[in-house]
Each structure stands twice: as C-alpha cells, then as structure tokens.
PDB file of C-alpha atoms in Angstrom:
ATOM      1  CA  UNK A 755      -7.401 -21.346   3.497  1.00  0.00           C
ATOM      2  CA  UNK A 756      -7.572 -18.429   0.890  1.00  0.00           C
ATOM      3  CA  UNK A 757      -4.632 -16.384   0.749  1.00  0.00           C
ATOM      4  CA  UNK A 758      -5.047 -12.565   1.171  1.00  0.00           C
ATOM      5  CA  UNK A 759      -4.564 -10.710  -2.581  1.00  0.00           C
ATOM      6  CA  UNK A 760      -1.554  -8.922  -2.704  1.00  0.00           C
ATOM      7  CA  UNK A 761      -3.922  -5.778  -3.740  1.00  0.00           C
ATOM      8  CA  UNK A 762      -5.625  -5.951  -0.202  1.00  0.00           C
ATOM      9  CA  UNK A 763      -2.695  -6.434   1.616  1.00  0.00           C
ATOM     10  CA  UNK A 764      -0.848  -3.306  -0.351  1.00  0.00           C
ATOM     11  CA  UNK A 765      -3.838  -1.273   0.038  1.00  0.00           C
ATOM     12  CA  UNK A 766      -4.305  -2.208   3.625  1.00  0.00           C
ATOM     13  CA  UNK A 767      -0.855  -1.294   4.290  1.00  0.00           C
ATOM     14  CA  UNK A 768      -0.833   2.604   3.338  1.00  0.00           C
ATOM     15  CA  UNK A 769      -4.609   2.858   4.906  1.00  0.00           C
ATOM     16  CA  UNK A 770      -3.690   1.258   8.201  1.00  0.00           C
ATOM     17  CA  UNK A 771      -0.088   2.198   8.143  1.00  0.00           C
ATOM     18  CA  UNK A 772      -1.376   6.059   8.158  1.00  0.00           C
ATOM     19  CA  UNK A 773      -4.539   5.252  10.158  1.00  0.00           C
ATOM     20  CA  UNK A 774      -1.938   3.820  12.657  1.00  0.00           C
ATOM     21  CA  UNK A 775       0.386   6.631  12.609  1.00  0.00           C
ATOM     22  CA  UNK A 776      -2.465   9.270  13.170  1.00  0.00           C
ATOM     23  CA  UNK A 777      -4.443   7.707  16.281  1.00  0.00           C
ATOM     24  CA  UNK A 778      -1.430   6.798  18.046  1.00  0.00           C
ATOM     25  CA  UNK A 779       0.533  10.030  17.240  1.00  0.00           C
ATOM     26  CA  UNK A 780       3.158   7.450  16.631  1.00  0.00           C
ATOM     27  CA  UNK A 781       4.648   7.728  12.897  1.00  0.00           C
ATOM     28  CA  UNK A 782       7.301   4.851  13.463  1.00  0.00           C
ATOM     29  CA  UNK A 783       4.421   2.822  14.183  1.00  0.00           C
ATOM     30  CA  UNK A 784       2.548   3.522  11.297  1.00  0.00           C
ATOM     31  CA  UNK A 785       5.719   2.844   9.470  1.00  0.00           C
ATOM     32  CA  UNK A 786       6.320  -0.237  10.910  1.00  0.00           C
ATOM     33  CA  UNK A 787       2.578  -1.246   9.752  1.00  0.00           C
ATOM     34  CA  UNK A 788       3.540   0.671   6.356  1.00  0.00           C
ATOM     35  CA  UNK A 789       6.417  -1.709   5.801  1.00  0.00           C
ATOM     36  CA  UNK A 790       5.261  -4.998   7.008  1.00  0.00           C
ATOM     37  CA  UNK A 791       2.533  -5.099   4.816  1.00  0.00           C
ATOM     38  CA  UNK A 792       4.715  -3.700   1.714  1.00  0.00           C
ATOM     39  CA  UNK A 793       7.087  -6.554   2.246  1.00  0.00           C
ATOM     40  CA  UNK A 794       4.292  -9.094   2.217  1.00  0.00           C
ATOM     41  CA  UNK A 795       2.583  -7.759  -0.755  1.00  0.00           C
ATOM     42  CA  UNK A 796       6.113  -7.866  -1.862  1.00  0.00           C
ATOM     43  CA  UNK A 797       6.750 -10.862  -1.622  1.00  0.00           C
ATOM     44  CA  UNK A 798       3.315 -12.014  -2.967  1.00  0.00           C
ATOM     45  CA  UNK A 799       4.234  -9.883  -6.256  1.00  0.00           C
ATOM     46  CA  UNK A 800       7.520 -11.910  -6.474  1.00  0.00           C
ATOM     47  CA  UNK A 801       5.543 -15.099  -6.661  1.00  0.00           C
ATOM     48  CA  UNK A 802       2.956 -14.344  -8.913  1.00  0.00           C
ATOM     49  CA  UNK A 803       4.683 -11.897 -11.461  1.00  0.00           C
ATOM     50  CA  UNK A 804       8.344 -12.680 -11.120  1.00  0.00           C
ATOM     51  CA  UNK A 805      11.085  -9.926  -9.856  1.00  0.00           C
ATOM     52  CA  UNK A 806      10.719  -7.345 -12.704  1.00  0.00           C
ATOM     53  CA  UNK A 807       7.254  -6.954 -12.138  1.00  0.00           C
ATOM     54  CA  UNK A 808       7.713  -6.811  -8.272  1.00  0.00           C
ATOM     55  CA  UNK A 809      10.106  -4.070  -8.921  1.00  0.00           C
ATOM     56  CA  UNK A 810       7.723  -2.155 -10.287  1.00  0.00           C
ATOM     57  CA  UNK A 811       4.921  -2.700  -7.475  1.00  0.00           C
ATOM     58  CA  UNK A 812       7.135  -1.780  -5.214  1.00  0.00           C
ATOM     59  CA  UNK A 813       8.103   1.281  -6.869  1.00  0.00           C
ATOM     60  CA  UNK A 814       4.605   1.832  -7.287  1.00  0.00           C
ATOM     61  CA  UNK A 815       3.616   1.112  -3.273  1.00  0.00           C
ATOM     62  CA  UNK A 816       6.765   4.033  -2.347  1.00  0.00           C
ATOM     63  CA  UNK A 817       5.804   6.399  -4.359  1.00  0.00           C
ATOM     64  CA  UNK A 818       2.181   5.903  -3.608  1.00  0.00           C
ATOM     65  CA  UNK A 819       3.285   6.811  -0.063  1.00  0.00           C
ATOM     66  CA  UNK A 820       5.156  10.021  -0.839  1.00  0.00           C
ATOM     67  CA  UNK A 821       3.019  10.760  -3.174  1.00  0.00           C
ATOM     68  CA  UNK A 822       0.179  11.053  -0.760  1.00  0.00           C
ATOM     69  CA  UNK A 823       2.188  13.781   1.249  1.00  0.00           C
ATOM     70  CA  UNK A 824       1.505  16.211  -1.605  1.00  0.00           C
ATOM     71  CA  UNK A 825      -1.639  15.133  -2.473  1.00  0.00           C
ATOM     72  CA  UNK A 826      -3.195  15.445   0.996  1.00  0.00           C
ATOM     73  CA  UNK A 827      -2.602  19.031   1.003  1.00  0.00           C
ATOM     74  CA  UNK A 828      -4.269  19.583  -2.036  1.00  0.00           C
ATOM     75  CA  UNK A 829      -7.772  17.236  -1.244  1.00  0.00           C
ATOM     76  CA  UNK A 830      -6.966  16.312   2.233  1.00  0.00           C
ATOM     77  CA  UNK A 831      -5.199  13.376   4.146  1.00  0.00           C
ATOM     78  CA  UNK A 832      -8.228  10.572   4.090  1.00  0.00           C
ATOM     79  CA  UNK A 833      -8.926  11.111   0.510  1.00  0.00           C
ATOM     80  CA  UNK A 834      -5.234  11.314  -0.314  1.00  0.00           C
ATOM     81  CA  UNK A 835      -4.676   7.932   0.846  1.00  0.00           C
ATOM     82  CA  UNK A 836      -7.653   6.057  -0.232  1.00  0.00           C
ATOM     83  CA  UNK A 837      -6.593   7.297  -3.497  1.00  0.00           C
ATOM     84  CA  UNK A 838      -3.059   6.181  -3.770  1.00  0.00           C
ATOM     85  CA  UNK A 839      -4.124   2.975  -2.035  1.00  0.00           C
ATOM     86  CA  UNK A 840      -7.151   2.208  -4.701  1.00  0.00           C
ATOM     87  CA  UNK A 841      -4.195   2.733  -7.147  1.00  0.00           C
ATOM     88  CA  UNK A 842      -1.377   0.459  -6.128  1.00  0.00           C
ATOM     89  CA  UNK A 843      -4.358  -1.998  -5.772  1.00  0.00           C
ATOM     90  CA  UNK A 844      -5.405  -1.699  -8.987  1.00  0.00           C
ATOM     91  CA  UNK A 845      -1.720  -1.872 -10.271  1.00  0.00           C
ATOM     92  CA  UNK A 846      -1.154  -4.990  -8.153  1.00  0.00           C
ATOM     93  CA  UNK A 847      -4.334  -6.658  -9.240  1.00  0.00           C
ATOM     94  CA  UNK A 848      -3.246  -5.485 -13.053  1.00  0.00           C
ATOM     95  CA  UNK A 849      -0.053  -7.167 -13.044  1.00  0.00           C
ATOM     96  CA  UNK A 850       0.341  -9.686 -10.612  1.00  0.00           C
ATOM     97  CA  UNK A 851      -3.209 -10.551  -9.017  1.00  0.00           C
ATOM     98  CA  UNK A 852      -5.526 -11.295 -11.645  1.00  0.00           C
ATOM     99  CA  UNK A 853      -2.839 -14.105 -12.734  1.00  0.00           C
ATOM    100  CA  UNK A 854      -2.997 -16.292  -9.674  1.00  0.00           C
TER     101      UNK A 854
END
C-alpha cells in the first residue's frame, strides 16, 4: 500500500484541523485533528530527512498555524489557511518528500 506524503498529511492537518474546529464550534477538536496529523507528518519528516530537517518542518507546520491567525484577518480565514497549508507542503515536499 502507498504511504500518504508527509506534504498531504501536513497540509491536511491545518485544512481539516480548522475545518474541524469551525463546523463543530469545537477548537480542541480541531486541535486535536491539528496535532495528530502534525505528529504523523512528523514523524514521516524524521524518517525521510533525519531530525534536523524535521525540526525545521515542524517549526515550519507551528508557525504556519499562528501565522494563519494574522493572515486571515487580512485576506480572510479559507484563503489564510489554504495558503499556509500549500506552504508547509511545499516545504515538506522540498526537503523531505521528494527524497523518498
């Protein structure tokens, strides 16, 4: 069975972890969604780049989040977050995903 790219499964994670917290009116369930999928991709980043580079993703997939707070208010909340998400999946695909 293919495995999931780390790039689909960080993306996934801020889309659906905000797409969770809005229709349910529940933000520690969208955070719950928000962090599974970080510590998969996580872990998926530790594999294929090693723990420097996984740093950095992660780093990357946090600030993507907060910076998506900001960012919403400027453009709006949808386009925030498919915008921070495209980005940490382009970073992930970048350093750890095209590799594999």
């Amino acid at each position: 069975m293919a495995k999931v790219p780390a790039a689909v499964v960080a993306a996934g994670g801020l889309i659906g972890g905000y797409g969770v917290a809005r229709w349910t009116k529940k933000r520690q369930l969208g955070g719950v969604v928000l962090a599974a999928a970080g510590a998969a991709a996580a872990q998926q980043w530790k594999q294929q780049a090693g723990g420097k580079a996984a740093g950095a993703l992660i780093a990357a997939y946090v600030a993507a989040f907060a910076g998506s707070h900001p960012l919403a208010k400027k453009v709006g909340a949808w386009p925030a977050v498919f915008g921070v998400a495209g980005a940490v999946a382009l970073a992930s695909w970048a350093v750890a995903d095209r590799h594999a």
